Coordinates of C-alpha atoms in Angstrom, one line a residue:
Chain A
M16 CA 46.1 43.4 -153.2
Q17 CA 47.9 41.5 -155.8
K18 CA 48.6 38.1 -154.2
I19 CA 45.1 37.1 -153.4
R20 CA 43.4 35.1 -156.2
S21 CA 40.1 36.0 -156.8
S22 CA 39.1 32.5 -156.3
E23 CA 40.5 32.7 -152.7
I24 CA 37.8 35.2 -151.9
T25 CA 34.3 34.4 -150.5
P26 CA 31.8 35.8 -153.2
E27 CA 29.6 38.4 -151.0
H28 CA 26.4 36.5 -151.9
V29 CA 27.9 33.0 -150.6
Y30 CA 28.9 34.5 -147.1
L31 CA 25.3 36.6 -147.1
S32 CA 23.2 33.6 -147.7
R33 CA 25.1 31.9 -145.4
R34 CA 22.9 33.2 -142.8
R35 CA 19.8 32.7 -144.2
F36 CA 20.9 29.3 -144.7
I37 CA 21.5 28.9 -140.9
R38 CA 18.3 30.3 -140.3
L39 CA 16.5 27.8 -142.4
G40 CA 18.5 25.1 -140.8
A41 CA 17.6 26.3 -137.5
L42 CA 13.6 26.3 -138.3
A43 CA 14.3 22.7 -139.7
L44 CA 15.9 21.3 -136.4
G45 CA 12.7 22.5 -134.6
S46 CA 13.3 19.6 -132.3
T47 CA 14.9 21.1 -129.6
A48 CA 12.7 23.9 -127.7
L49 CA 15.2 27.0 -127.9
T50 CA 15.4 26.1 -131.6
A51 CA 11.5 25.8 -132.2
C52 CA 11.3 29.4 -130.8
G53 CA 13.0 30.2 -133.7
G54 CA 14.3 33.8 -133.9
Q55 CA 17.9 34.7 -133.3
L56 CA 18.7 32.6 -130.3
G57 CA 17.6 29.6 -132.5
E58 CA 19.9 30.6 -135.3
T59 CA 22.8 30.9 -132.7
L60 CA 21.9 27.6 -131.1
A61 CA 22.0 25.9 -134.4
G62 CA 24.8 28.0 -135.7
R63 CA 27.4 25.6 -134.4
P64 CA 29.0 24.3 -137.4
A65 CA 29.0 20.8 -138.6
P66 CA 32.5 19.1 -137.4
A67 CA 35.1 20.1 -139.9
A68 CA 36.7 17.4 -142.0
P69 CA 39.6 16.3 -139.8
T70 CA 42.0 16.7 -142.5
Q71 CA 42.6 20.5 -142.8
P72 CA 45.3 22.0 -144.4
A73 CA 48.2 23.3 -142.0
D74 CA 46.9 26.8 -142.6
A75 CA 43.6 28.7 -143.1
A76 CA 41.5 28.3 -146.2
T77 CA 38.3 28.5 -148.3
D78 CA 36.6 25.3 -148.5
A79 CA 34.4 23.9 -151.3
L80 CA 31.4 25.6 -150.2
G81 CA 33.3 28.9 -150.4
I82 CA 33.5 29.3 -146.5
K83 CA 36.7 30.4 -145.0
R84 CA 37.6 28.7 -142.2
D85 CA 40.5 28.8 -139.8
E86 CA 43.4 25.9 -139.2
F87 CA 41.2 24.3 -136.9
G88 CA 38.2 24.1 -139.5
D89 CA 36.0 26.8 -138.1
P90 CA 34.2 29.0 -139.8
A91 CA 35.0 32.8 -140.4
N92 CA 32.1 35.3 -139.1
S93 CA 30.2 37.0 -141.5
F94 CA 31.2 40.3 -142.8
E95 CA 28.3 41.7 -141.1
T96 CA 29.1 40.5 -137.8
I97 CA 33.0 41.5 -137.8
S98 CA 31.6 44.9 -139.0
T99 CA 28.9 45.6 -136.6
Y100 CA 30.0 43.9 -133.1
N101 CA 33.0 46.3 -132.2
N102 CA 34.7 47.3 -129.0
Y103 CA 35.8 50.8 -130.1
Y104 CA 35.8 53.2 -127.1
E105 CA 36.7 56.2 -128.9
F106 CA 33.3 56.2 -130.6
T107 CA 31.2 54.7 -127.8
E108 CA 31.5 51.8 -125.2
D109 CA 28.2 50.4 -126.8
K110 CA 29.5 47.5 -129.4
E111 CA 26.6 48.2 -131.4
G112 CA 26.7 51.7 -131.6
V113 CA 30.1 51.9 -133.2
A114 CA 29.4 51.2 -136.7
Q115 CA 26.7 53.7 -136.9
L116 CA 29.0 56.5 -135.1
A117 CA 32.0 55.3 -137.3
A118 CA 30.0 55.7 -140.5
N119 CA 31.0 59.2 -141.6
F120 CA 34.6 58.7 -140.1
K121 CA 37.3 60.0 -142.5
A122 CA 39.8 57.4 -143.0
E123 CA 41.6 58.9 -146.2
P124 CA 43.9 60.6 -146.7
W125 CA 45.6 58.8 -143.9
K126 CA 49.5 59.5 -142.8
V127 CA 51.3 57.2 -140.6
T128 CA 54.6 58.3 -139.5
V129 CA 57.3 55.5 -138.4
G130 CA 60.1 56.9 -136.4
G131 CA 62.0 56.7 -132.7
L132 CA 64.9 54.8 -133.0
V133 CA 65.2 53.9 -136.5
S134 CA 67.6 54.6 -139.0
N135 CA 65.0 55.6 -142.1
P136 CA 62.0 57.4 -140.4
R137 CA 59.3 57.7 -142.7
T138 CA 56.0 58.8 -143.2
Y139 CA 53.6 56.9 -145.1
D140 CA 50.5 57.7 -147.0
I141 CA 47.8 54.6 -146.8
D142 CA 48.0 54.1 -150.5
D143 CA 51.9 53.9 -150.3
L144 CA 51.4 51.2 -147.9
R145 CA 48.9 49.2 -149.7
R146 CA 50.8 49.4 -153.0
K147 CA 54.2 48.7 -151.2
F148 CA 53.7 45.7 -149.5
D149 CA 51.9 42.7 -150.8
Q150 CA 48.5 42.2 -149.0
E151 CA 47.8 38.8 -148.0
E152 CA 44.6 36.9 -146.5
R153 CA 45.1 35.9 -142.9
I154 CA 42.3 34.2 -141.3
Y155 CA 42.8 34.7 -137.4
R156 CA 40.9 34.2 -134.2
L157 CA 40.4 37.1 -132.2
R158 CA 39.9 36.5 -128.4
C159 CA 38.6 39.5 -126.7
V160 CA 39.5 39.8 -122.9
E161 CA 35.7 39.9 -122.3
G162 CA 35.3 36.1 -123.1
W163 CA 34.0 36.3 -126.7
S164 CA 35.8 35.3 -130.0
M165 CA 35.6 35.4 -133.9
V166 CA 37.2 33.9 -136.6
I167 CA 38.2 37.0 -139.2
P168 CA 39.7 37.2 -142.5
W169 CA 42.1 40.0 -142.5
I170 CA 43.7 41.4 -145.5
G171 CA 47.2 43.1 -144.6
F172 CA 50.9 43.0 -144.5
P173 CA 53.2 41.7 -142.1
L174 CA 54.5 44.3 -139.7
H175 CA 58.0 43.0 -139.9
K176 CA 58.3 44.2 -143.8
L177 CA 57.5 47.7 -142.7
L178 CA 59.9 47.7 -139.5
A179 CA 62.8 46.5 -142.2
E180 CA 62.1 49.4 -144.2
V181 CA 62.8 51.9 -141.6
Q182 CA 65.4 49.9 -140.0
P183 CA 65.4 49.7 -136.2
K184 CA 68.4 50.9 -134.3
A185 CA 70.4 48.2 -132.1
E186 CA 69.1 50.1 -128.9
A187 CA 65.3 49.6 -130.2
K188 CA 63.5 47.2 -128.0
Y189 CA 59.8 47.9 -128.1
V190 CA 57.3 49.2 -130.8
R191 CA 54.9 51.7 -129.5
F192 CA 51.5 52.6 -131.5
E193 CA 49.6 55.3 -131.4
S194 CA 46.1 55.8 -132.4
L195 CA 44.1 58.7 -133.9
L196 CA 43.2 61.7 -131.4
D197 CA 40.6 63.9 -133.1
P198 CA 38.0 64.8 -130.7
N199 CA 35.9 66.0 -133.7
Q200 CA 35.4 62.6 -135.3
Y201 CA 35.3 60.5 -131.9
P202 CA 32.7 61.7 -129.7
N203 CA 34.1 59.7 -126.9
Q204 CA 37.4 61.9 -126.8
R205 CA 35.4 64.8 -125.8
P206 CA 37.4 67.2 -123.3
L207 CA 36.2 65.7 -120.1
S208 CA 36.8 62.1 -121.2
L209 CA 38.2 60.0 -118.4
Y210 CA 40.3 58.0 -120.9
P211 CA 43.9 58.8 -121.6
W212 CA 43.4 59.3 -125.1
P213 CA 45.0 58.8 -127.8
Y214 CA 44.8 54.9 -127.5
T215 CA 48.5 53.7 -127.2
E216 CA 49.9 50.0 -127.4
G217 CA 53.1 48.5 -127.4
L218 CA 54.8 45.2 -128.4
R219 CA 58.3 44.1 -127.6
L220 CA 60.5 44.2 -130.8
D221 CA 60.3 40.4 -131.3
E222 CA 56.7 40.2 -131.0
A223 CA 56.5 43.2 -133.7
M224 CA 58.8 41.2 -136.0
H225 CA 57.0 37.9 -135.8
D226 CA 55.3 37.0 -138.9
L227 CA 52.1 36.4 -137.4
T228 CA 52.0 40.4 -136.4
L229 CA 49.8 42.0 -139.2
M230 CA 49.2 45.5 -140.2
V231 CA 45.5 45.0 -141.6
T232 CA 44.2 47.4 -144.3
G233 CA 41.1 45.1 -145.2
L234 CA 38.4 42.6 -144.2
Y235 CA 37.1 39.7 -146.8
G236 CA 39.0 41.2 -149.8
R237 CA 37.4 44.9 -148.7
P238 CA 39.2 47.8 -147.4
L239 CA 38.8 47.8 -143.7
P240 CA 35.4 49.2 -142.6
N241 CA 35.4 52.2 -140.1
S242 CA 34.3 50.4 -137.3
N243 CA 37.1 47.7 -137.5
G244 CA 39.8 50.7 -137.3
A245 CA 40.2 51.9 -140.8
P246 CA 42.3 52.7 -142.5
L247 CA 45.1 50.9 -140.7
R248 CA 45.2 48.5 -137.5
L249 CA 47.2 45.8 -136.2
A250 CA 46.0 42.1 -135.5
V251 CA 48.1 40.3 -132.9
P252 CA 46.2 36.8 -132.7
W253 CA 47.6 35.3 -129.7
K254 CA 47.0 38.4 -127.7
Y255 CA 43.7 39.7 -126.3
G256 CA 41.8 42.2 -128.6
F257 CA 42.7 45.0 -127.1
K258 CA 46.2 44.7 -128.2
S259 CA 45.3 45.0 -131.9
I260 CA 45.0 48.9 -132.0
K261 CA 42.8 50.7 -134.2
A262 CA 43.4 53.6 -136.7
I263 CA 47.2 53.9 -136.2
V264 CA 48.7 57.2 -137.0
K265 CA 52.2 56.5 -135.5
I266 CA 54.6 53.8 -134.9
E267 CA 57.8 54.6 -132.8
L268 CA 60.5 52.2 -132.0
T269 CA 61.9 52.8 -128.4
A270 CA 64.3 51.8 -125.6
E271 CA 61.8 51.5 -122.9
Q272 CA 58.7 49.4 -122.6
P273 CA 55.6 51.9 -123.7
K274 CA 52.8 52.6 -121.8
T275 CA 49.5 51.0 -122.9
L276 CA 46.1 52.6 -122.5
W277 CA 44.4 49.6 -120.7
N278 CA 47.5 48.9 -118.7
T279 CA 47.4 52.7 -117.6
L280 CA 43.7 52.6 -116.6
A281 CA 43.8 49.2 -114.7
P282 CA 47.6 47.7 -114.5
H283 CA 46.2 44.7 -112.2
E284 CA 43.7 43.8 -114.8
Y285 CA 45.8 44.4 -117.8
G286 CA 49.3 43.5 -118.3
F287 CA 51.6 44.9 -121.1
Y288 CA 52.0 41.3 -122.5
S289 CA 48.2 40.3 -122.3
N290 CA 48.7 37.1 -124.2
V291 CA 45.6 35.0 -124.1
N292 CA 46.3 33.0 -121.5
P293 CA 43.4 30.4 -119.7
Q294 CA 45.4 29.8 -116.6
R295 CA 45.3 33.4 -115.7
P296 CA 41.9 34.5 -114.4
H297 CA 40.8 37.9 -114.7
P298 CA 38.4 39.5 -112.2
R299 CA 35.3 39.7 -114.3
W300 CA 35.4 37.3 -117.3
S301 CA 36.3 33.9 -117.7
Q302 CA 39.8 33.6 -119.5
A303 CA 39.4 29.6 -119.4
T304 CA 36.4 29.3 -121.6
E305 CA 35.0 31.8 -124.3
R306 CA 31.9 32.3 -126.4
R307 CA 32.7 32.1 -130.0
I308 CA 30.2 34.5 -131.9
G309 CA 27.6 32.7 -133.8
E310 CA 27.7 29.5 -131.2
S311 CA 26.0 28.7 -128.1
G312 CA 27.8 27.5 -125.4
R313 CA 31.1 28.2 -124.2
R314 CA 34.4 26.4 -125.7
P315 CA 37.7 26.3 -124.1
T316 CA 40.3 29.0 -124.7
L317 CA 43.8 28.0 -126.1
M318 CA 47.2 28.9 -124.8
F319 CA 47.8 31.5 -127.0
N320 CA 44.6 31.5 -128.5
G321 CA 45.8 28.5 -130.2
Y322 CA 48.8 29.9 -131.9
A323 CA 51.3 28.4 -128.9
E324 CA 53.4 26.5 -131.4
R325 CA 54.5 29.3 -133.4
V326 CA 54.6 31.9 -130.5
A327 CA 55.6 30.1 -127.2
G328 CA 59.1 30.5 -127.8
L329 CA 58.9 34.1 -127.7
Y330 CA 58.3 34.1 -123.8
A331 CA 60.7 30.9 -123.1
G332 CA 61.5 30.9 -119.3
M333 CA 59.1 34.0 -118.5
D334 CA 56.7 33.5 -115.8
L335 CA 53.5 34.4 -117.6
Q336 CA 51.6 34.9 -114.3
A337 CA 53.9 37.5 -113.5
N338 CA 54.2 38.8 -117.0
Y339 CA 50.6 38.5 -117.9
Chain B
M4 CA -12.4 56.4 -114.7
S5 CA -12.5 55.4 -111.3
W6 CA -11.6 52.1 -111.9
L7 CA -8.5 53.6 -113.5
R8 CA -8.0 55.9 -110.7
A9 CA -7.9 52.7 -108.3
N10 CA -6.3 50.5 -110.3
G11 CA -4.1 52.4 -113.0
L12 CA -1.0 52.2 -110.9
R13 CA -1.2 48.3 -110.7
L14 CA -2.0 48.3 -114.2
A15 CA 1.0 50.3 -114.9
V16 CA 3.2 48.1 -113.0
H17 CA 2.2 44.7 -114.7
I18 CA 2.6 46.2 -118.0
G19 CA 5.9 48.0 -117.3
A20 CA 7.5 45.0 -115.7
L21 CA 6.4 42.6 -118.4
A22 CA 7.2 45.0 -121.3
P23 CA 11.2 44.2 -121.2
L24 CA 10.2 40.6 -121.5
G25 CA 8.4 41.3 -124.7
V26 CA 10.8 43.3 -126.1
I27 CA 13.2 40.5 -125.7
I28 CA 11.2 37.9 -127.3
L29 CA 10.2 40.5 -130.2
D30 CA 14.0 41.0 -130.6
N31 CA 14.4 37.6 -130.7
Y32 CA 12.3 37.3 -133.8
R33 CA 13.6 40.5 -135.4
Y34 CA 17.3 39.2 -135.1
N35 CA 18.1 42.3 -132.7
L36 CA 19.7 41.0 -130.2
T37 CA 23.4 41.7 -131.3
A38 CA 25.9 39.4 -132.7
N39 CA 26.4 38.1 -129.1
P40 CA 22.8 37.3 -128.2
I41 CA 23.7 35.5 -125.0
Q42 CA 25.5 38.2 -123.5
E43 CA 22.6 40.7 -124.6
L44 CA 20.1 38.5 -122.6
T45 CA 22.2 38.5 -119.5
V46 CA 22.2 42.4 -119.8
R47 CA 18.7 43.0 -120.5
T48 CA 17.5 40.3 -117.9
G49 CA 20.2 41.6 -115.3
K50 CA 18.8 45.4 -115.7
A51 CA 15.1 44.8 -115.8
A52 CA 15.7 43.0 -112.3
L53 CA 17.6 45.6 -110.9
V54 CA 15.5 48.2 -111.9
L55 CA 12.3 46.3 -110.3
L56 CA 14.2 45.5 -107.2
V57 CA 15.0 49.0 -106.8
L58 CA 11.6 50.4 -107.5
S59 CA 10.3 47.7 -104.8
L60 CA 12.3 49.5 -102.4
A61 CA 10.9 52.8 -103.2
C62 CA 7.5 51.7 -102.5
T63 CA 7.7 52.2 -98.3
P64 CA 9.3 55.5 -98.8
L65 CA 6.8 56.8 -101.2
N66 CA 4.0 56.1 -98.5
T67 CA 5.8 57.4 -95.1
V68 CA 7.6 60.4 -96.8
F69 CA 5.4 61.4 -99.6
G70 CA 1.9 59.9 -98.3
F71 CA 1.4 58.2 -101.4
R72 CA -0.4 54.9 -100.1
Q73 CA -1.1 53.2 -103.5
A74 CA 2.5 52.4 -103.9
L75 CA 2.1 49.9 -101.0
R76 CA -0.4 48.0 -103.2
V77 CA 2.5 47.4 -106.0
R78 CA 5.4 46.5 -103.7
R79 CA 5.0 42.7 -103.8
A80 CA 4.4 42.8 -107.6
L81 CA 7.4 44.7 -108.1
G82 CA 9.6 42.3 -105.9
L83 CA 8.2 39.4 -107.8
Y84 CA 8.3 40.6 -111.2
G85 CA 12.1 41.6 -110.2
F86 CA 12.6 38.1 -109.1
M87 CA 11.3 36.6 -112.1
Y88 CA 14.1 38.7 -114.1
V89 CA 16.6 37.2 -111.7
V90 CA 15.6 33.6 -112.7
L91 CA 15.7 34.4 -116.0
H92 CA 19.0 36.0 -115.7
L93 CA 20.3 32.8 -114.1
A94 CA 18.7 30.7 -116.2
V95 CA 20.7 32.6 -119.3
F96 CA 23.9 32.1 -117.2
A97 CA 23.7 28.6 -116.6
V98 CA 21.8 27.2 -119.2
L99 CA 22.4 29.2 -122.5
D100 CA 26.1 30.3 -121.3
Y101 CA 27.4 27.5 -119.7
G102 CA 25.3 24.6 -121.0
L103 CA 24.4 23.5 -117.6
D104 CA 28.0 22.2 -117.1
L105 CA 28.2 22.4 -113.2
Q106 CA 31.6 22.0 -112.8
M107 CA 32.3 25.2 -114.7
I108 CA 29.8 27.1 -113.3
G109 CA 30.9 26.3 -109.9
Q110 CA 34.3 27.3 -110.9
T111 CA 33.1 30.6 -112.1
I112 CA 30.8 31.2 -109.1
V113 CA 33.8 30.9 -106.8
E114 CA 36.3 32.5 -109.0
K115 CA 34.6 36.0 -109.7
Y116 CA 33.6 38.2 -107.0
Y117 CA 31.1 39.5 -109.0
I118 CA 29.2 36.3 -109.5
I119 CA 29.5 35.7 -105.8
A120 CA 27.9 38.9 -104.9
G121 CA 25.0 38.1 -107.7
F122 CA 24.8 34.9 -106.4
L123 CA 24.4 35.7 -102.9
A124 CA 21.5 38.0 -103.9
F125 CA 19.6 35.3 -105.4
L126 CA 19.8 33.3 -102.7
I127 CA 18.6 35.8 -100.3
L128 CA 15.6 36.5 -102.8
I129 CA 14.6 32.7 -102.9
P130 CA 12.8 32.7 -99.5
L131 CA 11.4 36.1 -100.0
A132 CA 9.8 35.0 -103.2
V133 CA 8.5 31.9 -101.5
T134 CA 7.1 33.6 -98.5
S135 CA 5.7 36.6 -100.4
T136 CA 2.1 34.9 -100.1
R137 CA -0.8 36.2 -97.6
G138 CA -0.8 32.5 -96.3
W139 CA 2.9 32.8 -95.4
M140 CA 2.5 36.1 -94.2
A141 CA -0.1 35.1 -91.6
R142 CA 1.8 32.2 -90.7
L143 CA 5.1 33.9 -90.1
G144 CA 3.6 36.9 -88.2
K145 CA 6.0 39.2 -86.9
R146 CA 8.9 37.1 -88.3
W147 CA 7.8 38.1 -91.7
K148 CA 8.7 41.6 -91.7
S149 CA 12.2 40.7 -90.3
L150 CA 12.6 38.2 -92.9
H151 CA 11.7 40.5 -95.7
Q152 CA 14.1 42.9 -94.4
L153 CA 16.7 40.8 -96.1
V154 CA 16.1 42.4 -99.2
Y155 CA 18.1 45.4 -97.7
L156 CA 21.1 43.3 -98.2
A157 CA 20.0 41.6 -101.4
V158 CA 19.5 44.8 -103.5
P159 CA 23.0 46.3 -102.3
L160 CA 24.7 43.0 -103.4
A161 CA 22.7 42.9 -106.8
V162 CA 24.2 46.7 -107.3
M163 CA 27.6 45.5 -106.3
H164 CA 27.2 42.4 -108.6
F165 CA 26.6 45.3 -111.4
A166 CA 29.4 47.5 -110.2
L167 CA 32.0 45.2 -110.2
L168 CA 31.7 43.8 -113.6
V169 CA 31.8 47.3 -115.5
K170 CA 35.1 48.1 -116.8
S171 CA 35.7 51.2 -115.3
L172 CA 33.1 53.0 -112.9
S173 CA 34.1 56.6 -114.1
S174 CA 33.4 55.8 -117.9
R175 CA 30.1 53.9 -117.1
P176 CA 28.5 55.4 -114.3
E177 CA 25.3 53.0 -114.3
P178 CA 26.2 50.9 -111.1
L179 CA 26.7 54.2 -109.5
I180 CA 23.3 55.5 -110.1
F181 CA 21.6 52.5 -109.1
G182 CA 23.8 52.5 -105.9
A183 CA 23.1 56.2 -104.8
A184 CA 19.2 55.1 -105.4
T185 CA 19.4 52.2 -103.3
I186 CA 21.2 54.1 -100.4
M187 CA 18.8 56.8 -100.7
L188 CA 15.7 54.4 -100.6
L189 CA 17.6 52.5 -97.5
A190 CA 18.3 55.9 -95.9
L191 CA 14.5 57.0 -95.8
R192 CA 14.0 54.3 -93.8
V193 CA 16.0 55.4 -90.8
S194 CA 13.4 57.0 -88.5
G195 CA 15.2 60.2 -88.2
V196 CA 15.7 60.7 -91.8
R197 CA 12.3 59.5 -92.6
R198 CA 10.7 62.2 -90.1
A199 CA 12.8 64.8 -91.5
S200 CA 12.2 64.2 -95.1
A201 CA 8.4 63.7 -94.6
H202 CA 8.5 67.1 -92.8
C203 CA 10.3 68.7 -95.8
A204 CA 8.2 66.7 -98.2
S205 CA 5.0 68.3 -96.6
K206 CA 6.4 71.9 -96.4
A207 CA 7.6 71.5 -100.1
R208 CA 4.0 70.3 -100.8
C209 CA 2.5 73.3 -99.2
Y210 CA 4.8 75.6 -101.0
F211 CA 4.2 74.3 -104.5
R212 CA 0.3 74.2 -104.0
S213 CA 0.7 77.8 -103.0
A214 CA 3.1 78.8 -105.8
F215 CA 1.0 77.3 -108.6
K216 CA -2.4 78.7 -106.9
P217 CA -1.7 82.5 -106.9
T218 CA -5.1 83.0 -105.6
Q219 CA -4.4 81.0 -102.3
R220 CA -1.2 83.0 -101.8
Q221 CA -3.3 86.0 -101.9
A222 CA -5.6 84.3 -99.2
A223 CA -2.8 83.3 -97.1
W224 CA -1.5 86.7 -97.2
P225 CA -4.4 88.8 -97.1
T226 CA -2.4 92.2 -95.9
G227 CA -0.5 91.9 -99.4
D228 CA -4.1 93.0 -101.1
R229 CA -4.2 96.8 -100.6
S230 CA -8.0 96.6 -100.5
G231 CA -7.9 94.7 -97.0
H232 CA -10.7 92.5 -98.8
P233 CA -10.0 88.9 -99.4
P234 CA -10.1 88.2 -103.1
E235 CA -13.4 86.9 -104.3
D236 CA -12.3 83.4 -105.4
A237 CA -10.5 82.9 -101.9
I238 CA -13.8 83.3 -100.3
S239 CA -15.6 80.6 -103.0
G240 CA -12.4 78.2 -102.2
T241 CA -9.8 76.9 -104.4
A242 CA -11.1 78.0 -107.9

């Protein structure tokens, strides 16, 4: 983690105290009925951030108050929120239940094999990865297909650095990712589970090589919490959250488009690409708007989750209604 | 004691039906509504509504099949509390979630099948809630019953609303449980099914009574007693 200067990392007391600060603010703002009720809902409703200074640097940054913000000026969610509100179906379908069930997950030692159509297949220890590749902070928005979103300060390294080391062969067109299969650690992987475990995901090679595609090893300057997919997960910020596979044990370069778990379960709802796209409705959740965790009401969902400028080129000429 | 026997069920219904709301209010102050409180409120109010509406469907069969007359006295309360949670559910959706943005709400209602089903159920329940008073009962006479039979449509729509919004029914069987209960409770209203099950229920009742009170069984089959004399407590009744 050499690359991050300590000044760039929000001290823990700052983001912990933010919660208290907002709560006090909510009480002070007793004018609206709901806020006057106090409590959590009051906090949520009062939690909408003050409009950010219009001149934000082009990239994510930490502001003068020590609050991390994305490039639009929206504040990052707290470490507590990010690590205790998770979709991690290997444990449970209950978002709040994940952190508890994941508390004893054994994330180390951990090995990741990188193989398939590569000239230099390798197996890495998680420590190798942390040492070998500079760890940098990236403040990304995560948009869940269920219609909620967060801003998350990930720590990690771009996947293209790893792929460069294993040297994909010319015939490699896709990257296939596989999560841990371990019913002893994952209660929901019990023998009669109806999910086609292990969790699998895939990217087209050019998507995988994009600089935004991050191999994540940490969060808020700390090692990745178990509930967020320790010790190694993916973050593909312009795609729905489920593409960002957790607890990766295998990365394979393939010539064929790999199967993915959600696409296998419900192909009419979850396509291979799963780019955030407000124009393509989902049968259950609004994709036109989203609820930012910590805010009341909804905000419009941005094409490619706000990363269009950087990734739209990957899909030039493609029909994104058909290739959803 | 006799007051409790007469009113215990009603008391339990009032307490039980208001409890989820109490817990929600408490949890709001204890910061216990998850990181996504609006979602949590939607789920909790929706489930409370569904449970109460299904329970209101259970009252009639409890009387006709099991002879439990008291159930009829809580039917209206269950239905109205169910409607209260439906209204809260909708208020969370429209006010907290969508900030009363009517255009966005309208778009969502027509776009998502599950919202269409839920909204229809809500529309059906409005006249039922309005005409739940004795005054309306008298005014509508026979038509009151036909009107209130619309609940046979509203509850399945509400179950469908739930079933359509879970990711996968095989991994989340809750809507199936509500669905099975609803189908069973509606089937028990079909006269053939009702009569057959009432017959079974009374037989089962007899069987259990005799099974748990061996003295009665002996009395019922006196030949089983080799002495030929009925046992003493069979004479003095059900000791």
